Coordinates of C-alpha atoms and ligand atoms in Angstrom, one line a residue:
X145 CA 91.8 6.9 -79.8
X146 CA 93.1 6.4 -76.3
X147 CA 91.2 8.7 -73.9
X148 CA 93.7 11.2 -72.5
X149 CA 94.7 10.6 -68.9
X150 CA 94.2 14.1 -67.4
X151 CA 95.1 15.0 -64.0
X152 CA 93.4 18.4 -64.0
X153 CA 95.1 19.9 -61.0
X154 CA 95.3 18.9 -57.4
X155 CA 93.3 21.9 -56.6
X156 CA 90.3 20.8 -58.5
X157 CA 90.4 17.4 -56.8
X158 CA 90.5 19.0 -53.4
X159 CA 87.6 21.2 -54.3
X160 CA 85.6 18.2 -55.5
X161 CA 86.4 16.4 -52.3
X162 CA 85.1 19.3 -50.3
X163 CA 81.9 19.6 -52.3
X164 CA 81.0 16.0 -51.8
X165 CA 81.8 15.2 -48.2
X166 CA 81.2 11.8 -46.7
X167 CA 82.0 10.6 -43.2
X168 CA 81.6 11.8 -39.7
X169 CA 81.4 15.6 -39.0
X170 CA 84.7 15.8 -37.0
X171 CA 86.5 14.0 -39.8
X172 CA 84.9 16.4 -42.4
X173 CA 86.0 19.3 -40.3
X174 CA 89.6 18.0 -40.2
X175 CA 89.5 17.3 -43.9
X176 CA 88.2 20.8 -44.5
X177 CA 91.0 22.4 -42.5
X178 CA 93.6 20.2 -44.3
X179 CA 91.8 21.1 -47.6
X180 CA 92.3 24.8 -47.0
X181 CA 95.9 24.3 -46.3
X182 CA 96.4 22.2 -49.4
X183 CA 94.2 24.6 -51.4
X184 CA 96.3 27.6 -50.3
X185 CA 99.5 25.9 -51.0
X186 CA 98.3 24.7 -54.4
X187 CA 96.8 28.0 -55.3
X188 CA 100.0 29.9 -54.7
X189 CA 101.6 28.8 -57.8
X190 CA 98.5 28.8 -60.0
X191 CA 96.9 32.2 -59.2
X192 CA 99.0 34.1 -61.6
X193 CA 98.3 31.7 -64.4
X194 CA 94.8 30.3 -64.2
X195 CA 95.2 27.7 -67.0
X196 CA 98.0 25.5 -65.9
X197 CA 99.1 22.8 -68.4
X198 CA 100.7 20.0 -66.5
X199 CA 103.6 18.7 -68.5
X200 CA 103.5 14.9 -68.9
X201 CA 106.7 14.3 -66.8
X202 CA 105.2 16.2 -63.9
X203 CA 102.0 14.2 -64.2
X204 CA 104.0 11.0 -64.1
X205 CA 105.7 12.2 -60.9
X206 CA 102.5 13.0 -59.1
X207 CA 100.4 10.1 -60.4
X208 CA 100.9 6.9 -58.4
X209 CA 102.2 4.1 -60.6
X210 CA 99.3 2.2 -62.2
X211 CA 99.7 -1.6 -61.9
X212 CA 99.5 -3.3 -65.3
X213 CA 96.3 -5.3 -64.5
X214 CA 94.3 -2.1 -64.0
X215 CA 96.0 -0.2 -66.8
X216 CA 94.2 2.7 -68.6
X217 CA 91.5 1.5 -71.1
X218 CA 93.2 0.5 -74.3
X219 CA 91.4 1.6 -77.4
X220 CA 93.8 0.0 -79.9
X221 CA 92.0 -2.0 -82.5
X222 CA 92.1 -5.8 -82.1
X223 CA 94.3 -7.6 -84.5
X224 CA 92.6 -10.3 -86.6
X225 CA 94.0 -13.3 -88.5
X226 CA 92.4 -14.7 -91.6
X227 CA 90.9 -17.8 -90.0
X228 CA 89.6 -19.3 -93.3
X229 CA 93.1 -19.2 -94.7
X230 CA 94.5 -20.7 -91.4
X231 CA 91.9 -23.5 -91.6
X232 CA 92.9 -24.2 -95.2
X233 CA 96.5 -24.5 -94.1
X234 CA 95.5 -27.0 -91.4
X235 CA 93.7 -29.0 -94.1
X236 CA 96.7 -29.0 -96.4
X237 CA 99.1 -29.9 -93.7
X238 CA 96.9 -32.8 -92.5
X239 CA 96.5 -34.0 -96.1
X240 CA 100.2 -35.0 -96.1
X241 CA 99.2 -37.8 -93.8
X242 CA 101.4 -39.1 -90.9
X243 CA 104.4 -36.7 -90.5
X244 CA 106.6 -38.5 -88.0
X245 CA 110.3 -37.7 -87.8
X246 CA 112.3 -39.2 -90.6
X247 CA 109.3 -39.9 -92.8
X248 CA 108.8 -38.8 -96.5
X249 CA 105.7 -36.9 -95.5
X250 CA 107.7 -35.0 -92.9
X251 CA 110.2 -34.0 -95.6
X252 CA 107.3 -32.8 -97.8
X253 CA 105.9 -30.7 -95.0
X254 CA 109.4 -29.2 -94.4
X255 CA 109.4 -28.1 -98.0
X256 CA 105.8 -26.8 -97.8
X257 CA 106.7 -24.6 -94.8
X258 CA 109.9 -23.3 -96.3
X259 CA 108.1 -22.5 -99.6
X260 CA 105.6 -20.5 -97.6
X261 CA 108.4 -18.4 -96.0
X262 CA 110.0 -17.2 -99.3
X263 CA 111.5 -13.8 -98.8
X264 CA 111.5 -14.1 -95.0
X265 CA 114.6 -14.5 -92.8
X266 CA 114.7 -18.2 -92.0
X267 CA 117.1 -20.2 -89.9
X268 CA 117.5 -23.9 -90.0
X269 CA 118.2 -25.8 -86.8
X270 CA 118.8 -29.3 -87.9
X271 CA 120.5 -32.1 -85.9
X272 CA 120.3 -35.8 -85.2
X273 CA 118.5 -37.1 -82.1
X274 CA 119.6 -40.3 -80.5
X275 CA 116.4 -41.9 -79.2
X276 CA 115.2 -45.2 -77.7
X277 CA 114.0 -46.1 -81.2
X278 CA 117.3 -45.2 -82.9
X279 CA 118.6 -42.0 -84.6
X280 CA 116.2 -39.5 -86.2
X281 CA 116.8 -36.3 -88.2
X282 CA 115.2 -33.4 -86.4
X283 CA 114.7 -29.9 -87.9
X284 CA 113.4 -26.8 -86.3
X285 CA 112.5 -24.0 -88.7
X286 CA 112.8 -20.4 -87.4
X287 CA 111.3 -17.4 -89.2
X288 CA 112.5 -14.1 -87.8
X289 CA 110.6 -10.8 -88.0
X290 CA 112.8 -8.0 -86.5
X291 CA 111.4 -5.2 -84.4
X292 CA 112.5 -1.8 -83.3
X293 CA 112.5 -2.7 -79.5
X294 CA 114.8 -4.9 -77.5
X295 CA 113.7 -8.4 -76.8
X296 CA 112.3 -11.3 -78.6
X297 CA 108.8 -12.8 -78.5
X298 CA 109.0 -16.4 -79.5
X299 CA 106.0 -18.4 -80.7
X300 CA 106.3 -22.2 -81.0
X301 CA 104.2 -24.7 -82.9
X302 CA 105.2 -28.3 -83.5
X303 CA 104.8 -29.9 -86.9
X304 CA 105.7 -33.5 -86.3
X305 CA 103.2 -36.3 -85.6
X306 CA 103.7 -39.4 -83.4
X307 CA 106.2 -42.1 -84.5
X308 CA 104.4 -44.8 -82.5
X309 CA 101.1 -44.0 -84.3
X310 CA 102.7 -44.2 -87.8
X311 CA 100.8 -47.2 -89.0
X312 CA 97.4 -46.4 -87.4
X313 CA 96.1 -43.9 -90.0
X314 CA 96.8 -41.1 -87.5
X315 CA 97.1 -37.7 -89.2
X316 CA 97.1 -35.3 -86.2
X317 CA 94.8 -32.6 -87.6
X318 CA 94.6 -30.8 -84.3
X319 CA 97.8 -32.1 -82.8
X320 CA 100.5 -30.9 -85.2
X321 CA 98.2 -29.6 -88.0
X322 CA 96.7 -26.7 -86.2
X323 CA 100.0 -25.5 -84.6
X324 CA 101.8 -25.7 -88.0
X325 CA 98.9 -23.7 -89.7
X326 CA 98.6 -20.9 -87.2
X327 CA 102.3 -20.1 -87.5
X328 CA 102.0 -20.0 -91.3
X329 CA 99.1 -17.5 -90.9
X330 CA 101.2 -15.5 -88.4
X331 CA 104.0 -15.3 -90.9
X332 CA 101.4 -13.7 -93.3
X333 CA 100.4 -11.2 -90.6
X334 CA 104.0 -10.2 -89.8
X335 CA 105.5 -10.2 -93.3
X336 CA 106.3 -6.9 -94.9
X337 CA 105.3 -4.8 -91.9
X338 CA 107.7 -2.7 -89.9
X339 CA 107.4 -4.0 -86.4
X340 CA 107.2 -1.1 -83.9
X341 CA 107.8 -3.6 -81.1
X342 CA 109.9 -6.5 -80.1
X343 CA 111.3 -9.0 -82.6
X344 CA 109.0 -11.9 -83.2
X345 CA 110.4 -15.4 -84.0
X346 CA 108.1 -18.1 -85.3
X347 CA 109.4 -21.6 -84.6
X348 CA 108.1 -24.7 -86.2
X349 CA 109.4 -27.2 -83.7
X350 CA 110.2 -30.8 -84.6
X351 CA 110.2 -33.9 -82.4
X352 CA 107.7 -32.6 -79.9
X353 CA 106.1 -36.0 -79.6
X354 CA 107.7 -39.0 -77.9
X355 CA 109.1 -41.8 -80.1
X356 CA 107.9 -44.4 -77.5
X357 CA 106.5 -43.1 -74.2
X358 CA 106.6 -39.5 -72.9
X359 CA 109.5 -39.0 -70.5
X360 CA 111.9 -36.1 -69.9
X361 CA 114.3 -37.6 -72.3
X362 CA 111.8 -39.0 -74.8
X363 CA 109.9 -35.8 -75.7
X364 CA 110.4 -32.3 -77.0
X365 CA 113.6 -33.1 -78.9
X366 CA 113.6 -29.9 -81.0
X367 CA 112.7 -27.6 -78.1
X368 CA 115.4 -29.1 -75.8
X369 CA 118.0 -28.7 -78.5
X370 CA 117.0 -25.0 -79.0
X371 CA 117.0 -24.3 -75.3
X372 CA 120.5 -25.6 -74.9
X373 CA 121.7 -23.8 -78.0
X374 CA 120.1 -20.5 -77.0
X375 CA 121.4 -20.8 -73.5
X376 CA 125.0 -21.0 -74.9
X377 CA 124.7 -18.2 -77.4
X378 CA 122.9 -15.8 -75.1
X379 CA 119.6 -15.7 -77.0
X380 CA 117.8 -17.0 -73.9
X381 CA 118.4 -13.8 -72.0
X382 CA 116.8 -11.8 -74.8
X383 CA 113.5 -13.7 -74.8
X384 CA 110.8 -11.5 -73.4
X385 CA 108.1 -14.2 -73.6
X386 CA 107.8 -17.6 -75.2
X387 CA 104.3 -18.9 -76.1
X388 CA 103.6 -22.4 -77.4
X389 CA 100.5 -23.1 -79.6
X390 CA 99.3 -26.7 -79.5
X391 CA 95.9 -28.3 -80.2
X392 CA 94.2 -25.0 -80.7
X393 CA 91.5 -25.8 -83.4
X394 CA 89.0 -28.1 -81.5
X395 CA 85.5 -26.9 -82.3
X396 CA 84.7 -27.2 -78.6
X397 CA 87.5 -24.9 -77.5
X398 CA 88.7 -24.8 -73.9
X399 CA 92.2 -23.5 -73.5
X400 CA 93.7 -24.8 -70.2
X401 CA 95.5 -22.6 -67.8
X402 CA 98.8 -24.6 -67.9
X403 CA 100.3 -23.9 -64.5
X404 CA 103.7 -24.8 -65.8
X405 CA 104.0 -21.2 -67.0
X406 CA 104.8 -17.7 -65.9
X407 CA 101.6 -16.5 -64.0
X408 CA 101.9 -12.9 -65.3
X409 CA 102.1 -14.2 -68.9
X410 CA 99.1 -16.5 -68.4
X411 CA 97.2 -13.5 -67.0
X412 CA 98.3 -11.3 -69.9
X413 CA 96.9 -13.9 -72.4
X414 CA 93.6 -14.0 -70.4
X415 CA 93.4 -10.2 -70.6
X416 CA 94.0 -10.4 -74.3
X417 CA 91.2 -13.0 -74.6
X418 CA 88.9 -10.7 -72.6
X419 CA 89.6 -7.8 -75.1
X420 CA 88.2 -10.0 -77.9
X421 CA 85.3 -11.2 -75.7
X422 CA 86.8 -14.7 -75.9
X423 CA 87.4 -15.4 -72.2
X424 CA 84.7 -18.1 -71.9
X425 CA 87.1 -20.3 -74.0
X426 CA 90.0 -19.8 -71.5
X427 CA 91.1 -21.2 -68.2
X428 CA 87.9 -23.1 -67.1
X429 CA 90.4 -25.8 -66.0
X430 CA 93.9 -25.6 -64.8
X431 CA 96.6 -28.2 -64.8
X432 CA 100.4 -28.6 -65.1
X433 CA 101.0 -29.8 -68.7
X434 CA 104.3 -30.7 -70.3
X435 CA 104.9 -29.4 -73.8
X436 CA 107.6 -27.7 -75.9
X437 CA 107.9 -24.8 -73.4
X438 CA 109.2 -27.0 -70.5
X439 CA 113.0 -26.8 -71.3
X440 CA 112.6 -23.0 -71.4
X441 CA 110.3 -22.8 -68.4
X442 CA 112.9 -24.8 -66.4
X443 CA 115.5 -22.3 -67.4
X444 CA 113.5 -19.3 -66.1
X445 CA 112.3 -18.0 -69.5
X446 CA 108.8 -16.5 -69.2
X447 CA 106.7 -19.1 -70.9
X448 CA 103.1 -20.1 -71.5
X449 CA 101.6 -23.2 -73.2
X450 CA 98.4 -22.3 -75.1
X451 CA 96.8 -25.8 -75.3
X452 CA 93.3 -27.4 -75.2
X453 CA 93.9 -30.8 -73.7
X454 CA 90.2 -31.6 -73.6
X455 CA 89.8 -32.8 -77.2
X456 CA 86.5 -34.7 -77.4
X457 CA 84.8 -36.0 -74.3
X458 CA 87.5 -37.0 -71.8
X459 CA 90.1 -36.1 -74.4
X460 CA 89.2 -39.2 -76.5
X461 CA 90.4 -37.9 -79.8
X462 CA 93.9 -37.0 -78.6
X463 CA 96.6 -39.3 -80.1
X464 CA 94.1 -41.4 -81.9
X465 CA 93.1 -41.8 -85.6
X466 CA 90.0 -39.7 -84.6
X467 CA 92.1 -36.5 -84.6
X468 CA 90.7 -35.4 -88.0
X469 CA 89.6 -32.2 -89.7
X470 CA 85.9 -32.7 -89.0
X471 CA 86.5 -32.1 -85.2
X472 CA 88.0 -28.7 -85.9
X473 CA 86.6 -25.2 -86.5
X474 CA 88.1 -22.0 -88.2
X475 CA 86.4 -20.1 -85.4
X476 CA 88.6 -21.7 -82.8
X477 CA 91.7 -20.8 -84.8
X478 CA 90.4 -17.3 -84.9
X479 CA 89.8 -17.1 -81.2
X480 CA 93.3 -18.4 -80.3
X481 CA 95.0 -16.7 -83.2
X482 CA 93.6 -13.3 -82.4
X483 CA 94.2 -13.7 -78.7
X484 CA 97.9 -14.5 -79.1
X485 CA 98.3 -11.7 -81.7
X486 CA 96.8 -9.4 -79.2
X487 CA 99.1 -10.8 -76.5
X488 CA 102.1 -10.0 -78.7
X489 CA 100.8 -6.4 -79.1
X490 CA 100.4 -6.1 -75.3
X491 CA 103.9 -7.6 -74.7
X492 CA 105.3 -4.9 -77.1
X493 CA 103.9 -2.3 -74.7
X494 CA 105.4 -3.7 -71.5
Ligands
LIG1334 ZN1 100.6 -34.7 -79.2

């Protein structure tokens, strides 16, 4: 239970102040005189009725506003994902092999995700991307879990792997696998429950990776398409927060503070991590990192990229055939998975 915030009465506070004086004598004297005046003025209304119940709206008026970062202790239970199940999804996704845009394995994975979302509200956002390597089919998959409050919390996770690495044996267990899997687990967590909060949209984004070399125009194809579409249809204005999950299963987990993000949202995620006792895995390093959130960040949408770009010593496993299941841990999925679930709960309350 949340401990009640009681403001007993101003009178009591004044009395307490007078009982425990501190400071020079002349100041104490002055405070004492002021105290009597306040005491008298406060007593006037309360003498007739000794037990005064302060109605909540009165309390709100006389209590100075509390900044969110020092909010009252929150005793709500911490949400938990099923990390074993999420790890199993990572294994299954990775087992499809290379999943670059336009490939057969990519199609198989689309089917796998859609099968997982049976009974959920799913929107298909498919289009053709014109790239330096030719035309590619791109398909974002959006699962919508409506809430009772205004606003949408959007969670992104890309499911494609790199086209340039298609013949290297690269399977992207962490980069592409873990992000696909955590969203599948989130769908389990959200399904069939009435959301007493904002709507949550899970988006399996496509074409996050560059088809040749990362530039503004050769990267985040699916996210750029969605940002344009949502800008036109007014969805963008309804987004309360957008969080990208990427490379989140490294056994040696160090989530970066990606400075390309809304500081208040980054702080909220850190506070959520602290609630779980996970803060040692967050923000030891900070850097501006480009990811699926950039087209939204550039349009002023409160965004955060939850990423560990320190994958192996000096990031040696990133975008190499060494990005395999043996480098990953269900515990890391749990740390990030629980933290972002908790962030969603905290966002609901804002
Ligand atoms: Zn990547």
